[in-house]
Amino acid sequence: MIQDIAASGKQQVSPHETVDSKGIVRILNGHRQQRGGLISVLGEIQSQYGYLPEDALRVVADETGNSLVDVYGVATFYRSFRLQPRGKHLICVCLGTACHVRGAPMVVEEFERRLAIQPGQTTPDREFTLETVNCLGACALGPIVVVDGCYFPGVRAQDVGQILEKARLERVEVPSMVAASG
Amino acid sequence: MINLFINGLPVSVEEGSTLLEAARFLGFPIPTLCHKDGLSPYGACRLCVVEIGEEPKAKLVSSCTYPAEEGLKVRTASSRVVRARRMVLELLLASCPQSKIIQDLASAHGIRQQRFKQEHEDCILCGLCVRMCQEQMMAKAIGFRSRGEKRSIGTPFDIKSEECRLCGGCMYVCPACQLRCTYTEPERPICGGCANLTPPCLEKRQFDDMMCFMDPCVACEIQKEG
């Protein structure tokens, strides 16, 4: 899948953001005392750039003395790390068992059709990223869609257009509790 | 020295050696795919399973990663071990039927059926090439990426690695791509062409603890029964 994303991502979005190696070294310095702080370093880089740029991984490998393949292995192992830039809005469709039997695959298909991307990809205008998740733990509310931290319960395929419109107009209201924790 | 029993035979081996090393040193053959002398043990292929302990607490462990223990009772070819190995081989054969090494092992273990879907993968994820690159070539050009069913071996970002010196060590050790099996009948999942090693007496009867220096001859077991 990583390869798919990498291949398709290159056609779609050109991740041309200059990586400030000094900034990355600064992040690394914050974790020097910590043994094996690679995951927190990568997490901090991702929160700064929104994804893990290739050059950033190279800097991390050079600075920590790890080989690039080890750093890359960790970055691809965890689902929360992404190697391709993310769109402005993140759409996350739950495909857990409960959501699945209630028609979540149809919802994903509708998102795919409207955005013309596959799950894991970002639209060329960098507006939307579509992702699927295996369970959000809110099975009673399924099929559930999360847009930028806001949960839409009981989504049917015909609701997809409305959700996208809301997201585009930035009318997605995130409950204060979620906003505070996330 | 550590004293233990391998297939009922009291033996003593050096401290720190694994069950695989001990058994091989004493002449008990154990098939492996992911083990190579000079590389760290990994325990990925599960072909080297042996049974340790005594009934009803006997269990299967991978001998390449299990250190020899004082007084341990090891069986390297009990019926349970052979059954487990055959299942592992059948699964490996399903993912990589084009590998001659796997086909030969399957023939040697008398696998005559294939109940799984043929995948024709290029890799069995044994990690030999990764360890070769890291431990013998000191390069660390390739490694594992991603996880689960998407796990794969390769260079970071799928581009040519700067660390790679094109030594070819990874291909040299690979059990999946090193030798290709040229099927006599391509539509059959099991070749069995060049290594049909089962003696005819084995086809008729099943024997527990079938093991002797003249593997796979079981004349002694037949004598015992008669």
mmCIF file of C-alpha atoms in Angstrom:
data_model
loop_
_atom_site.group_PDB
_atom_site.id
_atom_site.type_symbol
_atom_site.label_atom_id
_atom_site.label_comp_id
_atom_site.label_asym_id
_atom_site.label_seq_id
_atom_site.Cartn_x
_atom_site.Cartn_y
_atom_site.Cartn_z
ATOM 1 C CA MET A 1 0.000 0.000 0.000
ATOM 2 C CA ILE A 2 2.854 2.302 0.840
ATOM 3 C CA GLN A 3 4.180 1.801 -2.647
ATOM 4 C CA ASP A 4 0.757 2.471 -4.119
ATOM 5 C CA ILE A 5 0.459 5.657 -2.170
ATOM 6 C CA ALA A 6 3.966 6.712 -3.043
ATOM 7 C CA ALA A 7 3.399 6.019 -6.721
ATOM 8 C CA SER A 8 0.011 7.668 -6.925
ATOM 9 C CA GLY A 9 0.997 10.451 -4.589
ATOM 10 C CA LYS A 10 3.796 11.495 -6.878
ATOM 11 C CA GLN A 11 1.355 11.988 -9.726
ATOM 12 C CA GLN A 12 -1.142 13.786 -7.624
ATOM 13 C CA VAL A 13 0.596 16.030 -5.204
ATOM 14 C CA SER A 14 4.142 17.161 -5.484
ATOM 15 C CA PRO A 15 5.421 17.251 -1.933
ATOM 16 C CA HIS A 16 7.610 20.252 -2.518
ATOM 17 C CA GLU A 17 8.113 21.723 0.832
ATOM 18 C CA THR A 18 11.570 22.682 1.808
ATOM 19 C CA VAL A 19 12.679 20.895 4.892
ATOM 20 C CA ASP A 20 14.430 23.051 7.417
ATOM 21 C CA SER A 21 17.162 20.724 8.609
ATOM 22 C CA LYS A 22 18.052 23.053 11.473
ATOM 23 C CA GLY A 23 14.494 22.828 12.720
ATOM 24 C CA ILE A 24 14.682 19.049 12.613
ATOM 25 C CA VAL A 25 17.966 19.049 14.497
ATOM 26 C CA ARG A 26 16.264 21.276 17.072
ATOM 27 C CA ILE A 27 13.469 18.705 17.437
ATOM 28 C CA LEU A 28 16.074 15.958 17.753
ATOM 29 C CA ASN A 29 17.949 17.880 20.448
ATOM 30 C CA GLY A 30 14.788 17.945 22.506
ATOM 31 C CA HIS A 31 14.847 14.155 22.634
ATOM 32 C CA ARG A 32 18.567 13.484 23.009
ATOM 33 C CA GLN A 33 18.419 12.347 26.626
ATOM 34 C CA GLN A 34 15.587 9.968 25.862
ATOM 35 C CA ARG A 35 16.725 6.514 24.814
ATOM 36 C CA GLY A 36 15.020 5.320 21.662
ATOM 37 C CA GLY A 37 13.034 8.499 21.222
ATOM 38 C CA LEU A 38 12.630 7.944 17.492
ATOM 39 C CA ILE A 39 8.856 7.683 17.586
ATOM 40 C CA SER A 40 8.461 10.922 19.523
ATOM 41 C CA VAL A 41 10.886 12.645 17.147
ATOM 42 C CA LEU A 42 8.921 11.476 14.120
ATOM 43 C CA GLY A 43 5.686 12.460 15.831
ATOM 44 C CA GLU A 44 6.959 15.951 16.426
ATOM 45 C CA ILE A 45 8.175 16.308 12.848
ATOM 46 C CA GLN A 46 4.804 15.167 11.592
ATOM 47 C CA SER A 47 2.927 17.623 13.770
ATOM 48 C CA GLN A 48 5.082 20.377 12.287
ATOM 49 C CA TYR A 49 4.908 19.428 8.603
ATOM 50 C CA GLY A 50 1.672 17.439 8.569
ATOM 51 C CA TYR A 51 3.590 14.486 7.192
ATOM 52 C CA LEU A 52 7.095 13.032 7.211
ATOM 53 C CA PRO A 53 9.113 14.543 4.349
ATOM 54 C CA GLU A 54 11.784 12.306 2.828
ATOM 55 C CA ASP A 55 14.548 14.808 3.556
ATOM 56 C CA ALA A 56 13.464 15.001 7.181
ATOM 57 C CA LEU A 57 13.851 11.238 7.535
ATOM 58 C CA ARG A 58 17.327 11.495 6.025
ATOM 59 C CA VAL A 59 18.297 14.194 8.510
ATOM 60 C CA VAL A 60 16.935 12.106 11.392
ATOM 61 C CA ALA A 61 18.901 9.064 10.206
ATOM 62 C CA ASP A 62 22.124 11.045 9.857
ATOM 63 C CA GLU A 63 21.796 12.789 13.181
ATOM 64 C CA THR A 64 20.788 9.809 15.277
ATOM 65 C CA GLY A 65 23.263 7.420 13.694
ATOM 66 C CA ASN A 66 20.466 5.072 12.687
ATOM 67 C CA SER A 67 20.351 3.817 9.154
ATOM 68 C CA LEU A 68 17.728 5.306 6.879
ATOM 69 C CA VAL A 69 16.067 1.939 6.431
ATOM 70 C CA ASP A 70 15.444 1.647 10.180
ATOM 71 C CA VAL A 71 13.895 5.094 10.353
ATOM 72 C CA TYR A 72 11.848 4.357 7.250
ATOM 73 C CA GLY A 73 10.774 1.027 8.710
ATOM 74 C CA VAL A 74 9.422 2.721 11.825
ATOM 75 C CA ALA A 75 7.750 5.458 9.776
ATOM 76 C CA THR A 76 5.947 2.913 7.601
ATOM 77 C CA PHE A 77 5.152 0.509 10.455
ATOM 78 C CA TYR A 78 2.876 2.883 12.319
ATOM 79 C CA ARG A 79 -0.309 3.886 10.627
ATOM 80 C CA SER A 80 -0.358 7.313 12.221
ATOM 81 C CA PHE A 81 2.803 8.324 10.370
ATOM 82 C CA ARG A 82 2.306 9.400 6.793
ATOM 83 C CA LEU A 83 4.902 9.939 4.112
ATOM 84 C CA GLN A 84 2.676 11.927 1.774
ATOM 85 C CA PRO A 85 1.355 15.401 2.555
ATOM 86 C CA ARG A 86 -2.169 15.498 3.862
ATOM 87 C CA GLY A 87 -5.023 17.534 2.522
ATOM 88 C CA LYS A 88 -6.622 20.405 4.409
ATOM 89 C CA HIS A 89 -9.516 18.219 5.498
ATOM 90 C CA LEU A 90 -9.188 14.659 6.698
ATOM 91 C CA ILE A 91 -12.113 12.361 5.976
ATOM 92 C CA CYS A 92 -12.005 9.156 7.917
ATOM 93 C CA VAL A 93 -14.595 6.480 7.161
ATOM 94 C CA CYS A 94 -15.024 3.653 9.642
ATOM 95 C CA LEU A 95 -15.023 0.201 8.069
ATOM 96 C CA GLY A 96 -15.393 -1.775 11.287
ATOM 97 C CA THR A 97 -17.705 -4.765 11.358
ATOM 98 C CA ALA A 98 -20.746 -2.873 12.625
ATOM 99 C CA CYS A 99 -20.263 -0.014 10.166
ATOM 100 C CA HIS A 100 -19.524 -2.486 7.396
ATOM 101 C CA VAL A 101 -22.837 -4.326 7.753
ATOM 102 C CA ARG A 102 -24.668 -1.028 7.873
ATOM 103 C CA GLY A 103 -23.311 0.014 4.522
ATOM 104 C CA ALA A 104 -19.994 1.789 5.128
ATOM 105 C CA PRO A 105 -18.452 0.361 1.899
ATOM 106 C CA MET A 106 -21.132 2.249 -0.059
ATOM 107 C CA VAL A 107 -20.190 5.438 1.779
ATOM 108 C CA VAL A 108 -16.512 4.934 0.941
ATOM 109 C CA GLU A 109 -17.403 4.311 -2.687
ATOM 110 C CA GLU A 110 -19.396 7.522 -2.792
ATOM 111 C CA PHE A 111 -16.464 9.477 -1.337
ATOM 112 C CA GLU A 112 -14.139 7.833 -3.845
ATOM 113 C CA ARG A 113 -16.454 8.762 -6.698
ATOM 114 C CA ARG A 114 -16.980 12.357 -5.630
ATOM 115 C CA LEU A 115 -13.343 13.064 -4.801
ATOM 116 C CA ALA A 116 -11.925 10.816 -7.547
ATOM 117 C CA ILE A 117 -9.346 9.354 -5.184
ATOM 118 C CA GLN A 118 -8.786 6.061 -3.422
ATOM 119 C CA PRO A 119 -8.567 5.657 0.362
ATOM 120 C CA GLY A 120 -5.151 6.840 1.536
ATOM 121 C CA GLN A 121 -4.867 9.428 -1.217
ATOM 122 C CA THR A 122 -5.176 13.185 -1.318
ATOM 123 C CA THR A 123 -7.043 15.227 -3.906
ATOM 124 C CA PRO A 124 -4.807 17.132 -6.372
ATOM 125 C CA ASP A 125 -5.971 20.471 -4.954
ATOM 126 C CA ARG A 126 -4.831 19.291 -1.504
ATOM 127 C CA GLU A 127 -8.270 19.872 -0.045
ATOM 128 C CA PHE A 128 -9.265 16.374 1.052
ATOM 129 C CA THR A 129 -7.538 13.252 2.261
ATOM 130 C CA LEU A 130 -9.646 10.098 2.339
ATOM 131 C CA GLU A 131 -8.830 7.404 4.833
ATOM 132 C CA THR A 132 -10.500 4.323 6.166
ATOM 133 C CA VAL A 133 -10.181 3.030 9.706
ATOM 134 C CA ASN A 134 -10.985 -0.419 11.013
ATOM 135 C CA CYS A 135 -12.996 0.628 14.045
ATOM 136 C CA LEU A 136 -13.584 3.851 15.924
ATOM 137 C CA GLY A 137 -15.272 2.168 18.879
ATOM 138 C CA ALA A 138 -18.538 4.009 18.261
ATOM 139 C CA CYS A 139 -20.262 1.031 16.695
ATOM 140 C CA ALA A 140 -23.764 2.033 17.828
ATOM 141 C CA LEU A 141 -23.512 5.176 15.705
ATOM 142 C CA GLY A 142 -22.354 3.464 12.520
ATOM 143 C CA PRO A 143 -21.700 3.931 9.713
ATOM 144 C CA ILE A 144 -19.581 6.693 11.093
ATOM 145 C CA VAL A 145 -17.531 9.308 9.245
ATOM 146 C CA VAL A 146 -15.079 11.650 10.941
ATOM 147 C CA VAL A 147 -14.280 14.904 9.194
ATOM 148 C CA ASP A 148 -11.559 16.970 10.853
ATOM 149 C CA GLY A 149 -12.399 15.540 14.265
ATOM 150 C CA CYS A 150 -16.171 15.942 13.915
ATOM 151 C CA TYR A 151 -18.183 12.712 14.039
ATOM 152 C CA PHE A 152 -21.066 12.191 11.613
ATOM 153 C CA PRO A 153 -23.206 9.257 12.776
ATOM 154 C CA GLY A 154 -25.461 7.077 10.626
ATOM 155 C CA VAL A 155 -24.052 8.265 7.313
ATOM 156 C CA ARG A 156 -25.685 7.016 4.122
ATOM 157 C CA ALA A 157 -24.311 7.387 0.626
ATOM 158 C CA GLN A 158 -26.695 10.272 -0.108
ATOM 159 C CA ASP A 159 -25.304 12.265 2.856
ATOM 160 C CA VAL A 160 -21.807 12.297 1.403
ATOM 161 C CA GLY A 161 -22.313 15.381 -0.757
ATOM 162 C CA GLN A 162 -23.594 17.363 2.197
ATOM 163 C CA ILE A 163 -20.669 16.332 4.389
ATOM 164 C CA LEU A 164 -18.182 17.341 1.711
ATOM 165 C CA GLU A 165 -19.923 20.687 1.259
ATOM 166 C CA LYS A 166 -19.829 21.328 4.981
ATOM 167 C CA ALA A 167 -16.146 20.500 5.121
ATOM 168 C CA ARG A 168 -15.380 22.676 2.123
ATOM 169 C CA LEU A 169 -17.144 25.648 3.691
ATOM 170 C CA GLU A 170 -15.362 24.968 6.975
ATOM 171 C CA ARG A 171 -18.684 24.565 8.689
ATOM 172 C CA VAL A 172 -17.657 21.435 10.467
ATOM 173 C CA GLU A 173 -18.136 22.083 14.122
ATOM 174 C CA VAL A 174 -15.813 20.190 16.352
ATOM 175 C CA PRO A 175 -17.204 19.691 19.842
ATOM 176 C CA SER A 176 -15.034 21.569 22.316
ATOM 177 C CA MET A 177 -14.131 18.392 24.192
ATOM 178 C CA VAL A 178 -12.778 16.706 21.086
ATOM 179 C CA ALA A 179 -10.988 19.857 20.036
ATOM 180 C CA ALA A 180 -9.301 20.137 23.398
ATOM 181 C CA SER A 181 -8.074 16.549 23.456
ATOM 182 C CA GLY A 182 -7.227 16.205 19.784
ATOM 183 C CA MET B 1 28.491 -28.009 29.144
ATOM 184 C CA ILE B 2 24.754 -28.539 29.187
ATOM 185 C CA ASN B 3 23.275 -32.021 29.329
ATOM 186 C CA LEU B 4 20.032 -32.669 27.515
ATOM 187 C CA PHE B 5 18.220 -35.398 25.637
ATOM 188 C CA ILE B 6 17.718 -35.215 21.907
ATOM 189 C CA ASN B 7 15.399 -37.917 20.593
ATOM 190 C CA GLY B 8 16.018 -39.870 23.797
ATOM 191 C CA LEU B 9 19.786 -39.716 23.393
ATOM 192 C CA PRO B 10 21.681 -38.149 26.329
ATOM 193 C CA VAL B 11 24.010 -35.523 24.875
ATOM 194 C CA SER B 12 26.029 -32.596 26.153
ATOM 195 C CA VAL B 13 26.512 -29.405 24.207
ATOM 196 C CA GLU B 14 28.287 -26.152 24.821
ATOM 197 C CA GLU B 15 26.547 -23.513 26.837
ATOM 198 C CA GLY B 16 24.819 -20.867 24.746
ATOM 199 C CA SER B 17 24.233 -23.047 21.715
ATOM 200 C CA THR B 18 20.756 -23.295 20.310
ATOM 201 C CA LEU B 19 18.754 -26.492 19.929
ATOM 202 C CA LEU B 20 19.260 -26.316 16.174
ATOM 203 C CA GLU B 21 23.031 -26.098 16.494
ATOM 204 C CA ALA B 22 23.043 -28.929 19.028
ATOM 205 C CA ALA B 23 20.859 -31.198 16.918
ATOM 206 C CA ARG B 24 22.779 -30.515 13.731
ATOM 207 C CA PHE B 25 26.119 -31.040 15.477
ATOM 208 C CA LEU B 26 24.918 -34.462 16.592
ATOM 209 C CA GLY B 27 23.655 -35.346 13.164
ATOM 210 C CA PHE B 28 19.924 -34.895 13.547
ATOM 211 C CA PRO B 29 18.763 -33.076 10.453
ATOM 212 C CA ILE B 30 16.378 -30.157 10.922
ATOM 213 C CA PRO B 31 15.202 -28.284 7.845
ATOM 214 C CA THR B 32 15.441 -24.492 7.873
ATOM 215 C CA LEU B 33 14.928 -21.658 5.447
ATOM 216 C CA CYS B 34 15.703 -18.565 7.498
ATOM 217 C CA HIS B 35 18.797 -19.827 9.315
ATOM 218 C CA LYS B 36 22.321 -19.299 8.064
ATOM 219 C CA ASP B 37 25.569 -19.709 9.945
ATOM 220 C CA GLY B 38 27.085 -16.308 10.576
ATOM 221 C CA LEU B 39 23.747 -14.541 10.731
ATOM 222 C CA SER B 40 21.750 -13.983 13.888
ATOM 223 C CA PRO B 41 18.865 -16.391 14.521
ATOM 224 C CA TYR B 42 15.518 -15.000 13.512
ATOM 225 C CA GLY B 43 12.832 -17.673 13.781
ATOM 226 C CA ALA B 44 10.785 -16.544 10.814
ATOM 227 C CA CYS B 45 10.193 -19.639 8.708
ATOM 228 C CA ARG B 46 9.083 -21.942 11.560
ATOM 229 C CA LEU B 47 10.386 -24.936 9.645
ATOM 230 C CA CYS B 48 12.838 -25.816 12.396
ATOM 231 C CA VAL B 49 10.129 -26.518 14.995
ATOM 232 C CA VAL B 50 10.958 -29.210 17.532
ATOM 233 C CA GLU B 51 8.964 -30.612 20.417
ATOM 234 C CA ILE B 52 10.325 -29.928 23.900
ATOM 235 C CA GLY B 53 9.278 -31.176 27.308
ATOM 236 C CA GLU B 54 7.152 -34.208 28.017
ATOM 237 C CA GLU B 55 3.489 -34.985 27.536
ATOM 238 C CA PRO B 56 1.102 -33.493 28.401
ATOM 239 C CA LYS B 57 3.176 -30.318 28.612
ATOM 240 C CA ALA B 58 5.173 -30.829 25.444
ATOM 241 C CA LYS B 59 5.242 -27.838 23.153
ATOM 242 C CA LEU B 60 6.567 -26.815 19.800
ATOM 243 C CA VAL B 61 9.342 -24.222 19.677
ATOM 244 C CA SER B 62 11.560 -22.954 16.906
ATOM 245 C CA SER B 63 14.882 -24.669 17.512
ATOM 246 C CA CYS B 64 16.948 -21.931 15.849
ATOM 247 C CA THR B 65 16.050 -19.439 18.576
ATOM 248 C CA TYR B 66 15.682 -21.763 21.570
ATOM 249 C CA PRO B 67 18.795 -22.075 23.757
ATOM 250 C CA ALA B 68 19.780 -25.522 25.009
ATOM 251 C CA GLU B 69 18.648 -26.051 28.601
ATOM 252 C CA GLU B 70 19.826 -28.470 31.249
ATOM 253 C CA GLY B 71 17.805 -31.666 31.226
ATOM 254 C CA LEU B 72 15.595 -30.607 28.349
ATOM 255 C CA LYS B 73 13.928 -33.384 26.382
ATOM 256 C CA VAL B 74 13.868 -32.562 22.692
ATOM 257 C CA ARG B 75 12.221 -34.520 19.901
ATOM 258 C CA THR B 76 13.222 -33.397 16.448
ATOM 259 C CA ALA B 77 10.999 -35.654 14.374
ATOM 260 C CA SER B 78 7.967 -36.685 16.393
ATOM 261 C CA SER B 79 4.718 -37.036 14.503
ATOM 262 C CA ARG B 80 3.543 -33.705 15.893
ATOM 263 C CA VAL B 81 6.693 -31.967 14.651
ATOM 264 C CA VAL B 82 6.446 -33.571 11.221
ATOM 265 C CA ARG B 83 2.791 -32.582 10.980
ATOM 266 C CA ALA B 84 3.610 -28.971 11.873
ATOM 267 C CA ARG B 85 6.491 -28.859 9.416
ATOM 268 C CA ARG B 86 4.353 -30.237 6.637
ATOM 269 C CA MET B 87 1.726 -27.580 7.261
ATOM 270 C CA VAL B 88 4.375 -24.846 7.239
ATOM 271 C CA LEU B 89 5.809 -26.221 4.021
ATOM 272 C CA GLU B 90 2.409 -26.427 2.383
ATOM 273 C CA LEU B 91 1.813 -22.791 3.249
ATOM 274 C CA LEU B 92 5.262 -21.754 2.036
ATOM 275 C CA LEU B 93 4.682 -23.701 -1.132
ATOM 276 C CA ALA B 94 1.433 -21.847 -1.652
ATOM 277 C CA SER B 95 3.139 -18.471 -1.400
ATOM 278 C CA CYS B 96 6.277 -19.339 -3.350
ATOM 279 C CA PRO B 97 5.837 -22.403 -5.601
ATOM 280 C CA GLN B 98 8.487 -21.213 -8.029
ATOM 281 C CA SER B 99 11.284 -21.643 -5.497
ATOM 282 C CA LYS B 100 13.276 -24.798 -6.068
ATOM 283 C CA ILE B 101 14.493 -24.871 -2.475
ATOM 284 C CA ILE B 102 10.940 -24.913 -1.143
ATOM 285 C CA GLN B 103 9.798 -27.422 -3.758
ATOM 286 C CA ASP B 104 12.659 -29.754 -2.839
ATOM 287 C CA LEU B 105 11.881 -29.458 0.870
ATOM 288 C CA ALA B 106 8.241 -30.195 0.123
ATOM 289 C CA SER B 107 9.208 -33.278 -1.837
ATOM 290 C CA ALA B 108 11.537 -34.414 0.923
ATOM 291 C CA HIS B 109 8.698 -34.109 3.429
ATOM 292 C CA GLY B 110 6.283 -36.009 1.284
ATOM 293 C CA ILE B 111 3.842 -33.242 0.536
ATOM 294 C CA ARG B 112 1.435 -34.569 -2.021
ATOM 295 C CA GLN B 113 -1.414 -32.091 -1.853
ATOM 296 C CA GLN B 114 -1.891 -28.344 -1.998
ATOM 297 C CA ARG B 115 -4.974 -27.054 -0.244
ATOM 298 C CA PHE B 116 -4.163 -23.350 -0.452
ATOM 299 C CA LYS B 117 -4.412 -20.767 -3.143
ATOM 300 C CA GLN B 118 -1.262 -20.277 -5.172
ATOM 301 C CA GLU B 119 0.097 -16.799 -4.621
ATOM 302 C CA HIS B 120 3.383 -16.799 -6.565
ATOM 303 C CA GLU B 121 4.953 -14.242 -4.240
ATOM 304 C CA ASP B 122 8.568 -13.215 -4.748
ATOM 305 C CA CYS B 123 9.338 -13.178 -1.055
ATOM 306 C CA ILE B 124 8.645 -15.324 2.002
ATOM 307 C CA LEU B 125 9.816 -12.580 4.391
ATOM 308 C CA CYS B 126 12.457 -14.806 5.961
ATOM 309 C CA GLY B 127 14.670 -11.770 6.512
ATOM 310 C CA LEU B 128 17.857 -13.519 5.386
ATOM 311 C CA CYS B 129 18.738 -10.753 2.945
ATOM 312 C CA VAL B 130 18.111 -8.067 5.563
ATOM 313 C CA ARG B 131 20.425 -9.776 8.048
ATOM 314 C CA MET B 132 23.004 -10.485 5.348
ATOM 315 C CA CYS B 133 23.048 -6.820 4.351
ATOM 316 C CA GLN B 134 23.287 -5.641 7.937
ATOM 317 C CA GLU B 135 25.487 -8.218 9.616
ATOM 318 C CA GLN B 136 27.852 -9.450 6.938
ATOM 319 C CA MET B 137 27.950 -6.605 4.432
ATOM 320 C CA MET B 138 27.639 -3.851 7.055
ATOM 321 C CA ALA B 139 25.504 -1.869 4.663
ATOM 322 C CA LYS B 140 21.940 -1.751 6.000
ATOM 323 C CA ALA B 141 20.637 -0.839 2.583
ATOM 324 C CA ILE B 142 17.465 -2.914 2.777
ATOM 325 C CA GLY B 143 15.020 -3.603 5.550
ATOM 326 C CA PHE B 144 11.463 -4.418 6.435
ATOM 327 C CA ARG B 145 8.851 -1.835 5.598
ATOM 328 C CA SER B 146 5.234 -1.489 6.596
ATOM 329 C CA ARG B 147 3.526 -4.304 8.473
ATOM 330 C CA GLY B 148 0.901 -6.998 8.339
ATOM 331 C CA GLU B 149 0.025 -8.236 4.884
ATOM 332 C CA LYS B 150 1.689 -5.160 3.390
ATOM 333 C CA ARG B 151 5.035 -5.996 4.949
ATOM 334 C CA SER B 152 7.767 -6.028 2.366
ATOM 335 C CA ILE B 153 11.543 -5.928 2.061
ATOM 336 C CA GLY B 154 13.290 -3.215 0.115
ATOM 337 C CA THR B 155 15.127 0.061 0.178
ATOM 338 C CA PRO B 156 13.664 3.199 1.755
ATOM 339 C CA PHE B 157 11.328 5.041 -0.625
ATOM 340 C CA ASP B 158 11.906 2.313 -3.249
ATOM 341 C CA ILE B 159 14.809 4.191 -4.746
ATOM 342 C CA LYS B 160 18.382 3.020 -5.078
ATOM 343 C CA SER B 161 20.018 3.158 -1.695
ATOM 344 C CA GLU B 162 23.246 5.048 -1.195
ATOM 345 C CA GLU B 163 24.445 2.316 1.152
ATOM 346 C CA CYS B 164 24.009 -0.442 -1.431
ATOM 347 C CA ARG B 165 27.256 -1.564 -3.053
ATOM 348 C CA LEU B 166 25.515 -4.022 -5.389
ATOM 349 C CA CYS B 167 27.332 -6.893 -3.686
ATOM 350 C CA GLY B 168 24.521 -9.314 -4.458
ATOM 351 C CA GLY B 169 24.666 -10.868 -0.999
ATOM 352 C CA CYS B 170 20.924 -10.513 -0.608
ATOM 353 C CA MET B 171 20.264 -12.547 -3.732
ATOM 354 C CA TYR B 172 22.908 -15.105 -2.798
ATOM 355 C CA VAL B 173 21.104 -16.076 0.411
ATOM 356 C CA CYS B 174 17.529 -15.755 -0.846
ATOM 357 C CA PRO B 175 15.621 -19.054 -0.736
ATOM 358 C CA ALA B 176 12.868 -17.687 -2.948
ATOM 359 C CA CYS B 177 14.735 -16.106 -5.859
ATOM 360 C CA GLN B 178 18.081 -17.889 -5.866
ATOM 361 C CA LEU B 179 16.938 -20.980 -7.768
ATOM 362 C CA ARG B 180 13.858 -21.307 -9.908
ATOM 363 C CA CYS B 181 11.954 -24.547 -10.080
ATOM 364 C CA THR B 182 11.336 -25.453 -13.691
ATOM 365 C CA TYR B 183 8.124 -27.383 -13.526
ATOM 366 C CA THR B 184 7.631 -30.480 -15.492
ATOM 367 C CA GLU B 185 3.922 -29.759 -15.343
ATOM 368 C CA PRO B 186 3.379 -26.048 -14.792
ATOM 369 C CA GLU B 187 -0.282 -26.365 -13.804
ATOM 370 C CA ARG B 188 0.526 -28.586 -10.832
ATOM 371 C CA PRO B 189 1.241 -26.738 -7.593
ATOM 372 C CA ILE B 190 3.663 -29.398 -6.360
ATOM 373 C CA CYS B 191 6.561 -30.280 -8.583
ATOM 374 C CA GLY B 192 8.277 -33.233 -6.881
ATOM 375 C CA GLY B 193 10.259 -33.672 -10.062
ATOM 376 C CA CYS B 194 13.840 -33.929 -8.946
ATOM 377 C CA ALA B 195 13.616 -34.772 -5.265
ATOM 378 C CA ASN B 196 11.196 -37.606 -4.757
ATOM 379 C CA LEU B 197 12.913 -38.978 -1.714
ATOM 380 C CA THR B 198 10.243 -40.910 0.153
ATOM 381 C CA PRO B 199 11.083 -44.596 0.525
ATOM 382 C CA PRO B 200 8.238 -46.863 -0.557
ATOM 383 C CA CYS B 201 7.714 -48.353 2.918
ATOM 384 C CA LEU B 202 6.761 -44.930 4.295
ATOM 385 C CA GLU B 203 3.810 -44.626 1.985
ATOM 386 C CA LYS B 204 2.127 -47.582 3.647
ATOM 387 C CA ARG B 205 2.511 -46.904 7.346
ATOM 388 C CA GLN B 206 2.967 -43.905 9.650
ATOM 389 C CA PHE B 207 5.693 -44.054 12.293
ATOM 390 C CA ASP B 208 6.115 -41.981 15.400
ATOM 391 C CA ASP B 209 9.655 -40.806 16.155
ATOM 392 C CA MET B 210 10.929 -41.903 12.810
ATOM 393 C CA MET B 211 14.573 -40.956 12.975
ATOM 394 C CA CYS B 212 17.890 -42.640 12.446
ATOM 395 C CA PHE B 213 21.274 -41.838 11.006
ATOM 396 C CA MET B 214 20.142 -43.127 7.673
ATOM 397 C CA ASP B 215 17.265 -40.721 7.258
ATOM 398 C CA PRO B 216 14.764 -41.361 5.784
ATOM 399 C CA CYS B 217 15.243 -45.142 6.162
ATOM 400 C CA VAL B 218 12.949 -46.577 8.823
ATOM 401 C CA ALA B 219 14.025 -50.197 8.731
ATOM 402 C CA CYS B 220 14.609 -50.169 12.487
ATOM 403 C CA GLU B 221 11.104 -48.991 13.250
ATOM 404 C CA ILE B 222 9.633 -51.626 10.969
ATOM 405 C CA GLN B 223 11.728 -54.280 12.706
ATOM 406 C CA LYS B 224 10.550 -53.066 16.117
ATOM 407 C CA GLU B 225 6.944 -53.406 15.059
ATOM 408 C CA GLY B 226 7.442 -56.840 13.566
#
